[in-house]
Amino acid sequence: MDYNVACDVINDISGGFAPEIVIVLGSGLAGFAEKVEPVSVIHYDLIPGFSVSTAPYHNGRLILGTLEGKRVACMDGRLHLYEGLELEQVVFPLRVLRKLGAERIILTNASGGINTSFSVGDIMLINDHINFQGRNPLIGKNDDEMGPRFPDMTYAYDPEFRILASKCAENLGIDIKNGVYLSCTGPSYETPAEIRAFRILGADAVGMSTVPEVIAAVHCGYKVLAFSLITNMAAGITGNRLTMEEVAETGKRRSLVLGSLVSEVIKNC
Ligand code: HPA
């Protein structure tokens, strides 16, 4: 896949717009895209190398514009391994946006709460992750221009960026949790036995995204911040069945709060 071709197409359409911050919208942040003052809205299928989102509630548009005085690139619709994509395809857009100049990335997702002190609707600032997807987007020949062969993941979730996010939450009176996000491939939800095992491993929340993007983002030198919206308690915790509708409903109910937090972070970073 050729990053330069994608960059050229985006440059042509946007008149050379250079984003500073990338925002990846998960199911927890529906509607956030409308906050951006758009310069260009580009459907993924117009950009060579971008795959089209097939996941429910994911639109598949790249919105370039301004928000809180910053130049942002908002991925309205993310790509997942469970859609049958290669991880290289999942991380292609964020690599292209890095080449266009972006230095920070803010990712959001919906997840199931494993930590029983969490409640549905909580926002968790991700401080570390466990990769349970059995894959890594960096497998294959390393592109040395993009980043190192063996990137360090000790501070994957940038500590200063996290401090800033915590201060922003405090300013807005939003009580946020901190924790470890574990990523499975999906698309089936986990079993109760898996959730018990993941709790022993140290996970606080579980989902089907974010980890491949964070690995690739660290590799190519982004400062990374990630929020997880706890849309449901993970399998077996309440005895209720898990449904996509509950995930979507919590996402809708809490998207304004998460959106205001992301905006506050953008304003202050
Ligand atoms: N498991 C995996 N992914 C999810 C969940 C969950 O419980 N909730 C939202 N996304």
Short mmCIF file of C-alpha atoms and ligand atoms in Angstrom, two decimals:
data_model
loop_
_atom_site.label_atom_id
_atom_site.label_comp_id
_atom_site.label_asym_id
_atom_site.label_seq_id
_atom_site.Cartn_x
_atom_site.Cartn_y
_atom_site.Cartn_z
CA MET A 1 0.00 0.00 0.00
CA ASP A 2 1.34 3.36 -1.00
CA TYR A 3 1.09 6.09 1.61
CA ASN A 4 2.22 8.80 -0.77
CA VAL A 5 -0.61 8.18 -3.23
CA ALA A 6 -3.16 8.49 -0.41
CA CYS A 7 -1.43 11.65 0.85
CA ASP A 8 -1.52 13.17 -2.65
CA VAL A 9 -5.25 12.48 -3.03
CA ILE A 10 -6.04 13.99 0.38
CA ASN A 11 -3.82 16.98 -0.36
CA ASP A 12 -5.53 17.54 -3.72
CA ILE A 13 -9.02 17.40 -2.22
CA SER A 14 -8.25 19.45 0.89
CA GLY A 15 -5.89 22.00 -0.65
CA GLY A 16 -2.94 20.80 1.42
CA PHE A 17 -4.62 20.64 4.82
CA ALA A 18 -2.07 19.50 7.44
CA PRO A 19 -3.75 18.00 10.51
CA GLU A 20 -2.20 18.35 13.97
CA ILE A 21 -4.43 15.91 15.83
CA VAL A 22 -6.16 12.72 14.69
CA ILE A 23 -9.35 11.64 16.43
CA VAL A 24 -10.62 8.10 15.90
CA LEU A 25 -14.29 7.82 16.72
CA GLY A 26 -15.46 4.55 18.21
CA SER A 27 -19.04 3.53 18.86
CA GLY A 28 -18.88 5.68 22.01
CA LEU A 29 -18.57 8.94 20.16
CA ALA A 30 -21.38 9.13 17.64
CA GLY A 31 -22.09 12.70 16.65
CA PHE A 32 -18.69 14.09 17.61
CA ALA A 33 -17.85 14.59 13.93
CA GLU A 34 -20.48 17.32 13.75
CA LYS A 35 -18.42 19.48 16.11
CA VAL A 36 -15.65 19.83 13.58
CA GLU A 37 -15.75 22.93 11.38
CA PRO A 38 -15.07 21.07 8.13
CA VAL A 39 -12.54 21.98 5.48
CA SER A 40 -13.07 18.70 3.58
CA VAL A 41 -15.19 15.62 4.19
CA ILE A 42 -13.75 12.70 2.25
CA HIS A 43 -15.39 9.29 2.00
CA TYR A 44 -12.90 6.50 2.61
CA ASP A 45 -13.62 4.93 -0.76
CA LEU A 46 -12.17 8.01 -2.49
CA ILE A 47 -8.78 7.54 -0.84
CA PRO A 48 -6.57 4.79 -2.32
CA GLY A 49 -5.65 2.31 0.42
CA PHE A 50 -8.43 3.30 2.81
CA SER A 51 -10.81 0.41 3.42
CA VAL A 52 -14.51 1.07 3.74
CA SER A 53 -15.97 0.59 7.24
CA THR A 54 -18.56 -2.15 7.44
CA ALA A 55 -19.13 -2.08 11.21
CA PRO A 56 -22.52 -0.88 12.47
CA TYR A 57 -22.56 2.78 13.60
CA HIS A 58 -19.29 3.49 11.77
CA ASN A 59 -19.65 5.91 8.88
CA GLY A 60 -16.42 5.78 6.89
CA ARG A 61 -15.66 9.46 6.38
CA LEU A 62 -12.49 11.40 6.99
CA ILE A 63 -13.35 14.86 8.24
CA LEU A 64 -10.61 17.45 7.98
CA GLY A 65 -11.23 20.74 9.69
CA THR A 66 -10.82 22.81 12.81
CA LEU A 67 -11.94 22.25 16.36
CA GLU A 68 -11.06 24.39 19.37
CA GLY A 69 -8.57 26.26 17.22
CA LYS A 70 -6.67 23.13 16.18
CA ARG A 71 -6.43 21.44 12.82
CA VAL A 72 -7.95 18.00 13.23
CA ALA A 73 -8.51 14.88 11.16
CA CYS A 74 -11.50 13.01 12.43
CA MET A 75 -11.94 9.38 11.41
CA ASP A 76 -15.71 9.02 11.54
CA GLY A 77 -15.76 5.24 11.44
CA ARG A 78 -12.90 2.97 12.34
CA LEU A 79 -11.72 -0.30 10.87
CA HIS A 80 -11.57 -3.59 12.78
CA LEU A 81 -9.83 -6.94 12.35
CA TYR A 82 -13.22 -8.69 12.59
CA GLU A 83 -14.30 -7.03 9.35
CA GLY A 84 -11.90 -9.40 7.62
CA LEU A 85 -9.23 -6.77 7.09
CA GLU A 86 -5.51 -7.20 7.54
CA LEU A 87 -4.16 -5.12 10.42
CA GLU A 88 -2.06 -3.25 7.88
CA GLN A 89 -5.33 -2.02 6.37
CA VAL A 90 -6.71 -1.15 9.81
CA VAL A 91 -3.75 1.13 10.58
CA PHE A 92 -3.22 2.52 7.07
CA PRO A 93 -5.26 5.74 7.61
CA LEU A 94 -3.45 6.78 10.78
CA ARG A 95 -0.10 6.25 9.07
CA VAL A 96 -1.21 8.42 6.15
CA LEU A 97 -2.35 11.14 8.56
CA ARG A 98 0.99 10.97 10.35
CA LYS A 99 2.71 11.53 7.00
CA LEU A 100 0.46 14.56 6.51
CA GLY A 101 1.88 16.01 9.71
CA ALA A 102 -0.32 14.90 12.62
CA GLU A 103 1.61 14.44 15.87
CA ARG A 104 -1.10 13.44 18.32
CA ILE A 105 -3.84 10.87 18.15
CA ILE A 106 -6.88 10.51 20.39
CA LEU A 107 -8.72 7.20 20.10
CA THR A 108 -12.10 6.36 21.54
CA ASN A 109 -13.92 3.07 21.82
CA ALA A 110 -16.82 1.27 23.43
CA SER A 111 -15.93 -1.52 25.82
CA GLY A 112 -17.27 -3.96 28.36
CA GLY A 113 -16.36 -3.25 31.98
CA ILE A 114 -14.40 -6.05 33.66
CA ASN A 115 -13.48 -4.09 36.80
CA THR A 116 -16.53 -4.48 39.03
CA SER A 117 -16.00 -1.04 40.57
CA PHE A 118 -16.91 0.41 37.15
CA SER A 119 -20.46 1.30 36.12
CA VAL A 120 -22.10 1.40 32.72
CA GLY A 121 -21.52 4.87 31.28
CA ASP A 122 -18.13 5.37 32.95
CA ILE A 123 -15.28 6.81 30.91
CA MET A 124 -11.95 5.02 31.34
CA LEU A 125 -8.67 6.63 30.40
CA ILE A 126 -6.59 3.76 29.04
CA ASN A 127 -3.22 3.58 30.77
CA ASP A 128 -2.01 0.32 29.24
CA HIS A 129 -3.25 -2.56 27.15
CA ILE A 130 -3.13 -6.30 26.67
CA ASN A 131 -3.07 -7.47 23.07
CA PHE A 132 -5.27 -10.55 22.82
CA GLN A 133 -5.82 -10.27 19.08
CA GLY A 134 -3.01 -12.71 18.38
CA ARG A 135 -1.67 -10.37 15.71
CA ASN A 136 0.44 -7.27 15.49
CA PRO A 137 0.16 -4.62 12.75
CA LEU A 138 3.96 -4.35 12.56
CA ILE A 139 4.46 -7.96 11.41
CA GLY A 140 6.20 -7.95 8.05
CA LYS A 141 9.13 -6.05 6.66
CA ASN A 142 9.75 -2.95 8.75
CA ASP A 143 9.44 0.43 7.07
CA ASP A 144 12.41 2.14 8.72
CA GLU A 145 11.17 5.56 7.60
CA MET A 146 7.95 4.95 9.50
CA GLY A 147 9.51 3.73 12.74
CA PRO A 148 11.84 1.26 14.45
CA ARG A 149 11.69 -2.52 14.08
CA PHE A 150 11.11 -3.05 17.81
CA PRO A 151 9.21 -0.04 19.21
CA ASP A 152 9.16 0.40 22.97
CA MET A 153 5.66 0.14 24.45
CA THR A 154 6.51 1.10 28.06
CA TYR A 155 4.86 4.52 27.69
CA ALA A 156 2.50 3.73 24.82
CA TYR A 157 -0.26 5.86 26.37
CA ASP A 158 1.68 9.10 26.70
CA PRO A 159 1.98 9.95 30.43
CA GLU A 160 1.90 13.75 29.92
CA PHE A 161 -1.06 13.51 27.59
CA ARG A 162 -2.86 11.42 30.23
CA ILE A 163 -2.15 13.96 32.96
CA LEU A 164 -3.57 16.66 30.70
CA ALA A 165 -6.68 14.53 30.04
CA SER A 166 -7.19 13.96 33.78
CA LYS A 167 -6.94 17.70 34.44
CA CYS A 168 -9.44 18.40 31.65
CA ALA A 169 -11.85 15.86 33.15
CA GLU A 170 -11.46 17.50 36.55
CA ASN A 171 -12.11 20.96 35.08
CA LEU A 172 -15.32 19.68 33.51
CA GLY A 173 -16.37 17.81 36.66
CA ILE A 174 -16.22 14.44 34.88
CA ASP A 175 -15.20 11.55 37.10
CA ILE A 176 -12.96 9.34 34.96
CA LYS A 177 -11.53 5.91 35.72
CA ASN A 178 -8.09 4.68 34.70
CA GLY A 179 -7.33 1.18 33.56
CA VAL A 180 -6.03 -1.51 31.27
CA TYR A 181 -7.84 -2.27 28.02
CA LEU A 182 -7.72 -5.79 26.63
CA SER A 183 -8.45 -6.25 22.96
CA CYS A 184 -9.98 -9.41 21.48
CA THR A 185 -10.71 -9.92 17.82
CA GLY A 186 -14.49 -10.25 18.19
CA PRO A 187 -16.95 -10.22 16.58
CA SER A 188 -18.48 -12.57 19.16
CA TYR A 189 -18.54 -11.09 22.63
CA GLU A 190 -16.45 -12.88 25.23
CA THR A 191 -17.61 -15.75 27.42
CA PRO A 192 -17.97 -15.34 31.20
CA ALA A 193 -14.97 -17.69 31.66
CA GLU A 194 -12.85 -15.49 29.41
CA ILE A 195 -13.86 -12.42 31.38
CA ARG A 196 -12.87 -14.11 34.68
CA ALA A 197 -9.53 -15.02 33.11
CA PHE A 198 -8.98 -11.48 31.77
CA ARG A 199 -9.66 -10.03 35.23
CA ILE A 200 -6.93 -12.25 36.67
CA LEU A 201 -4.61 -11.04 33.89
CA GLY A 202 -5.16 -7.43 34.99
CA ALA A 203 -7.68 -6.13 32.47
CA ASP A 204 -10.26 -3.52 33.47
CA ALA A 205 -12.17 -3.34 30.19
CA VAL A 206 -12.49 -5.42 27.03
CA GLY A 207 -13.17 -4.48 23.43
CA MET A 208 -12.43 -5.29 19.80
CA SER A 209 -10.33 -2.37 18.63
CA THR A 210 -7.74 0.29 19.53
CA VAL A 211 -4.75 -1.93 20.34
CA PRO A 212 -3.57 -2.40 16.71
CA GLU A 213 -3.93 1.35 16.14
CA VAL A 214 -2.01 2.19 19.31
CA ILE A 215 0.84 -0.15 18.35
CA ALA A 216 1.11 1.41 14.89
CA ALA A 217 0.70 4.92 16.29
CA VAL A 218 3.54 4.43 18.78
CA HIS A 219 5.64 2.92 16.02
CA CYS A 220 5.28 5.99 13.78
CA GLY A 221 5.83 8.45 16.60
CA TYR A 222 2.43 9.76 17.61
CA LYS A 223 1.65 10.91 21.15
CA VAL A 224 -1.27 8.64 22.01
CA LEU A 225 -4.32 9.14 24.20
CA ALA A 226 -7.23 6.71 24.37
CA PHE A 227 -10.61 6.74 26.09
CA SER A 228 -12.89 3.79 26.57
CA LEU A 229 -16.59 4.25 27.21
CA ILE A 230 -17.91 1.42 29.37
CA THR A 231 -21.09 0.68 27.43
CA ASN A 232 -21.97 -2.52 29.29
CA MET A 233 -20.58 -4.75 32.00
CA ALA A 234 -18.60 -7.61 30.43
CA ALA A 235 -20.08 -11.08 29.94
CA GLY A 236 -21.17 -12.92 33.08
CA ILE A 237 -20.93 -9.96 35.46
CA THR A 238 -24.63 -9.16 35.62
CA GLY A 239 -26.03 -12.34 34.08
CA ASN A 240 -27.68 -10.25 31.34
CA ARG A 241 -27.05 -11.09 27.72
CA LEU A 242 -24.83 -8.65 25.82
CA THR A 243 -26.41 -6.82 22.92
CA MET A 244 -25.24 -4.39 20.30
CA GLU A 245 -28.30 -2.31 21.17
CA GLU A 246 -27.13 -1.78 24.77
CA VAL A 247 -23.70 -0.78 23.50
CA ALA A 248 -25.24 1.69 21.06
CA GLU A 249 -27.71 3.05 23.61
CA THR A 250 -24.98 3.78 26.20
CA GLY A 251 -22.82 5.25 23.46
CA LYS A 252 -25.62 7.61 22.50
CA ARG A 253 -26.39 8.54 26.10
CA ARG A 254 -22.78 9.34 27.03
CA SER A 255 -21.37 10.60 23.74
CA LEU A 256 -21.94 14.25 24.63
CA VAL A 257 -19.93 13.91 27.84
CA LEU A 258 -17.10 12.00 26.20
CA GLY A 259 -17.21 14.47 23.31
CA SER A 260 -16.92 17.45 25.64
CA LEU A 261 -13.91 15.83 27.30
CA VAL A 262 -12.21 15.16 23.96
CA SER A 263 -12.87 18.78 22.91
CA GLU A 264 -11.41 20.08 26.17
CA VAL A 265 -8.29 17.97 25.63
CA ILE A 266 -7.94 19.28 22.07
CA LYS A 267 -8.31 22.85 23.29
CA ASN A 268 -5.56 22.40 25.86
CA CYS A 269 -2.99 20.27 24.04
N1 HPA B 1 -16.83 -6.91 24.70
C1 HPA B 1 -16.15 -6.61 23.56
N2 HPA B 1 -16.35 -5.48 22.89
C2 HPA B 1 -17.25 -4.62 23.37
C3 HPA B 1 -17.98 -4.87 24.54
C4 HPA B 1 -17.76 -6.09 25.25
O1 HPA B 1 -18.36 -6.38 26.28
N3 HPA B 1 -18.78 -3.80 24.73
C5 HPA B 1 -18.53 -2.92 23.72
N4 HPA B 1 -17.60 -3.42 22.89
#
